[in-house]
Coordinates of C-alpha atoms in Angstrom, one line a residue:
M1 CA -57.2 -46.2 56.1
N2 CA -56.2 -46.0 52.5
K3 CA -57.3 -43.2 50.5
K4 CA -59.2 -43.4 47.3
D5 CA -57.1 -42.8 44.1
Y6 CA -57.2 -39.2 43.2
Y7 CA -58.2 -39.7 39.6
E8 CA -61.2 -42.0 40.6
V9 CA -62.2 -39.2 43.1
L10 CA -62.4 -36.8 40.3
G11 CA -63.9 -39.4 38.0
V12 CA -61.0 -38.5 35.4
S13 CA -58.4 -41.0 33.8
K14 CA -54.6 -41.0 34.5
T15 CA -54.0 -39.3 31.1
A16 CA -56.4 -36.5 31.6
T17 CA -55.6 -32.9 30.7
D18 CA -55.2 -30.0 33.2
E19 CA -58.5 -28.5 31.4
E20 CA -60.4 -31.9 32.0
I21 CA -59.2 -32.2 35.9
K22 CA -60.3 -28.6 36.3
R23 CA -63.6 -29.3 34.7
A24 CA -64.3 -32.4 36.8
F25 CA -63.3 -30.3 39.9
R26 CA -65.6 -27.4 39.1
K27 CA -68.6 -29.8 38.9
L28 CA -67.9 -31.6 41.8
A29 CA -67.1 -28.8 43.9
K30 CA -70.4 -27.3 43.3
Q31 CA -72.1 -30.5 44.1
Y32 CA -70.5 -31.0 47.4
H33 CA -69.9 -27.6 48.8
P34 CA -71.4 -27.4 52.3
D35 CA -73.4 -24.5 51.5
N36 CA -75.4 -26.6 48.7
K37 CA -78.3 -27.6 51.0
Q38 CA -79.4 -30.2 48.8
T39 CA -76.1 -32.3 48.0
G40 CA -73.5 -30.6 50.2
D41 CA -71.2 -33.2 51.8
E42 CA -68.2 -31.5 53.3
A43 CA -66.2 -34.8 53.8
K44 CA -66.6 -35.2 50.0
F45 CA -66.0 -31.6 49.3
K46 CA -62.7 -31.9 51.4
E47 CA -61.6 -35.1 49.4
V48 CA -62.3 -33.5 46.1
G49 CA -60.5 -30.4 46.9
E50 CA -57.4 -32.3 48.1
A51 CA -57.4 -34.3 44.7
Y52 CA -57.6 -31.2 42.8
A53 CA -54.7 -29.7 44.5
I54 CA -52.4 -32.6 43.8
L55 CA -53.3 -33.3 40.2
S56 CA -53.6 -29.6 39.3
D57 CA -49.8 -29.0 40.3
P58 CA -47.5 -30.5 37.6
Q59 CA -44.7 -31.3 40.2
K60 CA -47.4 -32.8 42.8
R61 CA -48.9 -34.8 40.2
R62 CA -45.5 -36.4 38.9
Q63 CA -44.9 -37.3 42.3
Y64 CA -48.0 -38.8 42.8
D65 CA -48.1 -40.8 39.7
Q66 CA -44.7 -42.1 40.6
F67 CA -45.2 -43.2 44.1
G68 CA -48.8 -42.7 44.8
H69 CA -50.1 -41.5 48.4
Q70 CA -46.7 -42.3 49.7
A71 CA -45.1 -39.2 48.1
F72 CA -46.9 -37.0 50.7
T73 CA -46.4 -39.1 53.9
N74 CA -43.5 -39.1 56.3
N75 CA -43.7 -43.1 56.5
G76 CA -43.9 -43.9 53.0
N77 CA -40.8 -45.7 51.1
A78 CA -40.6 -42.9 48.7
G79 CA -39.3 -40.6 51.5
F80 CA -41.5 -37.5 50.4
S81 CA -42.8 -35.6 53.3
G82 CA -43.9 -32.1 53.8
F83 CA -47.5 -32.2 52.4
S84 CA -50.4 -31.5 54.7
A85 CA -54.1 -31.0 53.8
D86 CA -53.9 -27.8 55.7
D87 CA -51.4 -26.6 52.7
I88 CA -54.5 -26.5 50.4
D89 CA -56.2 -23.1 50.2
L90 CA -59.6 -23.8 48.7
G91 CA -59.8 -19.9 48.1
D92 CA -57.0 -19.8 45.8
I93 CA -58.2 -23.0 44.1
F94 CA -62.0 -21.2 43.6
S95 CA -60.4 -18.0 42.4
D96 CA -58.6 -20.1 39.8
I97 CA -61.9 -21.5 38.6
F98 CA -64.9 -19.0 39.1
G99 CA -62.7 -16.0 39.0
S100 CA -61.5 -13.4 41.3
G101 CA -64.8 -12.7 43.0
F102 CA -64.3 -16.3 44.9
G103 CA -61.3 -15.4 47.1
G104 CA -62.7 -17.7 49.8
F105 CA -66.0 -18.8 51.1
S106 CA -67.3 -17.6 54.4
G107 CA -66.4 -19.5 57.4
F108 CA -64.7 -22.2 55.4
G109 CA -60.9 -22.0 55.0
S110 CA -58.4 -24.9 54.3
F111 CA -59.2 -28.3 55.1
G112 CA -58.5 -27.9 58.8
G113 CA -62.4 -27.1 59.1
R114 CA -64.1 -23.8 60.3
T115 CA -61.2 -21.3 60.6
S116 CA -61.0 -17.4 60.3
S117 CA -59.3 -16.1 57.2
R118 CA -57.0 -14.2 59.4
T119 CA -55.6 -17.4 61.3
S120 CA -55.4 -19.0 57.8
S121 CA -53.3 -16.1 56.2
K122 CA -50.9 -15.9 59.2
R123 CA -50.4 -19.7 59.7
P124 CA -46.8 -20.8 59.1
R125 CA -46.4 -22.2 55.5
K126 CA -43.5 -24.4 54.2
G127 CA -41.4 -22.7 51.7
A128 CA -41.4 -23.7 47.8
D129 CA -39.7 -26.8 46.7
S130 CA -37.2 -26.7 44.1
L131 CA -36.4 -29.4 41.3
V132 CA -33.0 -29.9 39.8
T133 CA -32.0 -32.2 36.9
V134 CA -28.4 -33.4 37.4
T135 CA -26.6 -35.3 34.5
L136 CA -24.3 -38.3 35.6
D137 CA -21.9 -40.4 33.9
F138 CA -22.5 -44.1 33.9
D139 CA -19.9 -45.0 36.3
E140 CA -20.8 -42.0 38.8
A141 CA -24.2 -43.6 38.7
I142 CA -23.2 -47.1 39.3
N143 CA -20.7 -46.3 42.0
G144 CA -22.1 -42.9 43.7
C145 CA -20.3 -39.8 44.1
K146 CA -20.5 -36.3 45.3
K147 CA -21.6 -33.5 43.2
T148 CA -22.3 -29.7 44.0
I149 CA -25.2 -28.0 42.6
T150 CA -26.0 -24.4 42.2
L151 CA -29.5 -23.1 42.4
D152 CA -31.4 -20.0 43.3
L153 CA -33.3 -20.0 46.6
N154 CA -35.3 -17.5 48.5
E155 CA -33.6 -16.9 52.1
K156 CA -34.6 -14.7 55.0
C157 CA -33.9 -11.4 54.6
D158 CA -31.3 -10.3 57.3
H159 CA -31.9 -6.7 57.0
C160 CA -35.5 -7.0 58.6
N161 CA -35.0 -10.6 60.0
G162 CA -37.7 -11.7 57.5
A163 CA -40.6 -9.4 58.6
G164 CA -40.5 -7.3 55.5
G165 CA -40.5 -4.1 57.1
F166 CA -40.3 -2.1 60.3
D167 CA -42.7 -0.6 62.6
E168 CA -45.8 -2.8 62.2
K169 CA -49.2 -1.7 62.5
T170 CA -52.7 -3.1 62.0
C171 CA -53.9 -2.6 58.2
P172 CA -56.3 0.3 57.9
T173 CA -58.0 -1.2 54.8
C174 CA -59.3 -4.7 56.2
G175 CA -59.0 -3.6 60.0
G176 CA -56.7 -6.4 60.3
S177 CA -58.7 -9.4 59.0
G178 CA -56.7 -9.8 55.8
R179 CA -59.6 -10.2 53.8
I180 CA -62.4 -8.0 52.1
V181 CA -65.9 -9.4 52.8
A182 CA -68.6 -9.2 49.9
E183 CA -71.5 -10.9 49.0
Q184 CA -72.2 -12.5 45.5
R185 CA -75.1 -14.2 44.0
S186 CA -74.5 -17.8 42.7
L187 CA -76.3 -21.1 41.5
F188 CA -77.3 -21.7 45.1
G189 CA -78.2 -18.4 46.2
V190 CA -76.3 -15.7 47.7
F191 CA -72.7 -16.5 49.0
Q192 CA -70.8 -14.5 51.2
T193 CA -67.3 -14.3 49.5
Q194 CA -63.9 -13.0 50.6
T195 CA -61.1 -11.6 48.7
T196 CA -57.5 -11.2 49.8
C197 CA -56.7 -7.5 50.9
N198 CA -54.6 -5.9 48.5
E199 CA -53.0 -3.6 51.1
C200 CA -51.6 -6.1 53.2
G201 CA -51.7 -9.1 51.0
G202 CA -53.7 -11.0 53.5
S203 CA -51.4 -10.7 56.5
G204 CA -53.6 -8.2 58.2
R205 CA -50.6 -6.2 59.1
V206 CA -48.7 -3.3 57.1
F207 CA -45.4 -1.7 58.0
K208 CA -44.5 2.1 58.2
T209 CA -41.5 1.5 56.5
V210 CA -41.0 -1.4 54.0
C211 CA -37.6 -3.0 53.9
S212 CA -35.6 -1.6 51.1
E213 CA -33.4 -5.0 50.7
C214 CA -36.4 -7.5 50.1
N215 CA -39.1 -4.9 49.2
G216 CA -41.7 -6.3 51.7
S217 CA -41.6 -9.8 51.0
G218 CA -39.1 -10.8 53.8
N219 CA -37.1 -13.0 51.4
V220 CA -34.3 -12.1 49.2
K221 CA -33.2 -14.5 46.4
K222 CA -29.7 -15.8 46.8
R223 CA -27.5 -18.4 44.8
K224 CA -26.2 -21.3 46.7
E225 CA -24.1 -24.2 46.0
I226 CA -24.8 -27.4 48.0
E227 CA -22.8 -30.6 47.9
V228 CA -24.8 -33.7 47.5
T229 CA -23.9 -37.3 48.2
I230 CA -25.6 -39.4 45.5
P231 CA -25.8 -43.3 46.4
E232 CA -24.7 -46.1 44.5
G233 CA -27.3 -47.6 41.7
V234 CA -29.1 -44.6 40.6
D235 CA -30.7 -44.4 37.5
T236 CA -32.4 -42.1 35.0
G237 CA -35.6 -40.5 36.3
Y238 CA -34.8 -41.4 39.9
Q239 CA -35.5 -38.6 42.3
L240 CA -33.3 -37.8 45.5
R241 CA -34.9 -35.5 48.2
I242 CA -33.0 -33.1 50.3
S243 CA -35.2 -32.2 53.2
G244 CA -35.3 -28.7 54.3
K245 CA -32.8 -27.1 51.9
G246 CA -35.1 -25.3 49.8
S247 CA -36.6 -21.9 50.0
A248 CA -37.4 -20.2 53.2
G249 CA -40.8 -20.6 54.5
V250 CA -43.5 -18.1 55.3
N251 CA -44.7 -16.8 58.6
G252 CA -41.8 -19.0 60.3
G253 CA -42.8 -22.0 58.4
P254 CA -40.1 -24.8 57.6
N255 CA -37.8 -24.5 54.4
G256 CA -39.0 -26.3 51.0
D257 CA -37.2 -29.3 50.0
I258 CA -35.0 -30.0 46.8
Y259 CA -35.8 -32.6 44.6
I260 CA -32.7 -34.0 42.4
E261 CA -33.8 -35.9 39.3
F262 CA -30.8 -37.6 37.6
K263 CA -30.0 -38.2 33.8
V264 CA -27.6 -41.2 33.3
K265 CA -25.4 -40.8 30.1
P266 CA -25.4 -44.2 28.2
H267 CA -22.1 -46.5 28.4
P268 CA -20.4 -47.4 25.2
L269 CA -20.5 -51.3 26.2
F270 CA -22.7 -51.7 29.1
E271 CA -26.7 -51.5 28.8
R272 CA -28.7 -51.4 32.0
E273 CA -32.0 -52.6 32.7
D274 CA -32.8 -51.6 36.3
E275 CA -30.3 -53.6 38.3
D276 CA -29.1 -55.8 35.6
I277 CA -26.3 -55.4 33.1
Y278 CA -25.6 -56.6 29.6
L279 CA -22.7 -56.9 27.8
T280 CA -22.4 -58.1 24.1
V281 CA -19.1 -60.0 23.7
P282 CA -17.8 -60.5 20.0
L283 CA -16.3 -63.9 19.1
T284 CA -14.7 -65.0 16.0
V285 CA -15.8 -68.0 14.2
T286 CA -12.9 -70.3 15.3
E287 CA -13.5 -69.0 18.9
A288 CA -17.3 -69.9 18.9
I289 CA -16.5 -73.5 17.1
L290 CA -13.8 -74.6 19.2
G291 CA -14.1 -72.9 22.4
C292 CA -11.7 -70.4 24.1
K293 CA -11.0 -68.1 27.2
K294 CA -12.2 -64.8 27.1
E295 CA -11.1 -61.8 28.9
I296 CA -14.1 -59.6 29.5
P297 CA -15.0 -56.1 31.5
T298 CA -17.4 -55.9 34.3
L299 CA -18.4 -53.2 36.5
T300 CA -15.7 -54.3 39.2
G301 CA -12.7 -55.3 36.8
N302 CA -11.8 -57.8 34.1
V303 CA -12.7 -61.5 34.7
I304 CA -11.9 -64.5 32.4
L305 CA -14.8 -66.5 31.0
E306 CA -14.6 -70.0 29.4
V307 CA -16.5 -69.9 26.0
K308 CA -17.8 -73.6 25.4
P309 CA -17.3 -75.2 21.9
G310 CA -20.1 -74.5 19.6
T311 CA -21.3 -71.3 20.8
S312 CA -23.9 -69.2 18.8
T313 CA -24.6 -65.8 18.6
G314 CA -27.2 -65.1 21.1
D315 CA -26.0 -67.6 23.7
K316 CA -26.1 -65.9 27.2
V317 CA -24.3 -66.3 30.4
K318 CA -25.1 -65.1 33.6
L319 CA -22.7 -63.7 36.2
K320 CA -24.6 -63.5 39.4
G321 CA -24.1 -60.3 41.5
K322 CA -22.0 -58.4 39.0
G323 CA -24.8 -55.9 38.5
V324 CA -25.9 -52.9 40.0
K325 CA -26.0 -52.3 43.5
K326 CA -29.8 -51.4 44.8
V327 CA -30.2 -47.9 45.8
N328 CA -30.4 -47.7 49.6
A329 CA -30.7 -51.5 49.9
F330 CA -28.7 -54.8 49.9
G331 CA -28.1 -57.0 46.9
K332 CA -27.2 -56.4 43.2
G333 CA -28.3 -57.2 40.1
N334 CA -26.6 -59.6 37.5
L335 CA -24.2 -59.1 34.7
Y336 CA -25.5 -61.0 31.5
V337 CA -22.9 -61.8 28.7
V338 CA -24.4 -62.1 25.3
Y339 CA -22.2 -63.6 22.6
H340 CA -22.0 -62.6 19.1
V341 CA -20.2 -64.5 16.5
I342 CA -18.5 -62.3 13.9
I343 CA -18.7 -63.6 10.4
P344 CA -15.5 -62.5 8.2
D345 CA -16.7 -60.5 4.9
K346 CA -13.0 -61.1 3.3
L347 CA -11.4 -64.5 3.0
S348 CA -8.0 -65.3 1.6
M349 CA -8.0 -68.4 -0.8
A350 CA -6.5 -70.8 1.9
Q351 CA -9.0 -69.5 4.2
K352 CA -12.0 -70.3 1.6
R353 CA -10.6 -74.0 1.2
L354 CA -10.7 -74.3 5.0
V355 CA -14.3 -73.2 5.0
K356 CA -15.2 -75.5 2.3
E357 CA -13.6 -78.4 4.0
L358 CA -15.7 -77.3 7.0
A359 CA -19.0 -77.2 5.1
E360 CA -18.4 -81.0 4.3
T361 CA -19.2 -81.7 8.1
K362 CA -22.4 -83.6 8.3
L363 CA -25.0 -81.6 10.3
D364 CA -28.1 -83.6 9.1
D365 CA -28.8 -85.2 12.5
A366 CA -28.7 -81.7 14.3
P367 CA -32.2 -81.2 15.8
E368 CA -32.6 -77.8 14.2
F369 CA -31.8 -79.1 10.7
K370 CA -34.2 -81.9 11.3
E371 CA -37.1 -79.5 12.3
F372 CA -36.2 -77.1 9.3
K373 CA -36.4 -80.0 6.8
K374 CA -40.0 -80.8 7.9
Y375 CA -41.2 -77.9 6.0
L376 CA -39.4 -78.2 2.7

């Protein structure tokens, strides 16, 4: 079943600002929260929360705008994956909107349903994704190439094996729950709210000895070099996903992904539009009038074109299949040759006499002149 458009769910336009998205979510979250006995609707509350989680994150919003819901599915053509509704923590979202007092609602965790806060805080979570911009020469983008990218990633700490410390024990502050429970009055009455335990960070466990290498985080930042194979035909704005090569996950979760966004330098001769290439070819006046054979460059080498007599500026010839290969697909675009007749601005006396003789050529019967004279 197709999901509703996230912008439609929140009732905002696709050009909405972050503040407009936040205001829309605040209004709908209050309306549909399950603890609201009058208008509460758990299904709509989940739908609104999912829409906000995507549109409030700049990277996820950009991916959604480009690929729609396919950006977060394993089967979509865009190839993005790794997003799950369980990744959305409503406690964090409500903290952002209502303040630190709303660390989470009692008995209602992520979209997985009725779960305990301790279970949610200890579940495996995917590592952070990384976005890298790579600049390519025109030929590299057309033909594909290999590039080595350098970036800083969080890796599992070898010293503590990712645990964050040694001699683990139950947190004495929260008793192992990972949350501090409190009551707070709101628009709909008294809510039981939960805040993350500052002592254990929500894990419910602390260490007698914190790892000195990672300072208890379980991860250390390392600079890595990754060789990337870039397919033929990429263009500016195209994103390539490298699955599972991003930062290390939390609590045994999978690594994040690396997204490579390309920027392609322009070519001095060729202009690209999707998979098609345009080439402007200059002609002299005599070449245009009499016709000729003209050698031109293409993406795969030089070819000889026969220029027809009477060629004018703007005349176009299509060379089928001489364009750019479609990324990860069969077929190529076309090469369009656009002629441009160069008019000389300096002539010798002999050349001027020849041009004057040419001017005596009768062209009154040409369709263009006939149509033009109708309006004189």
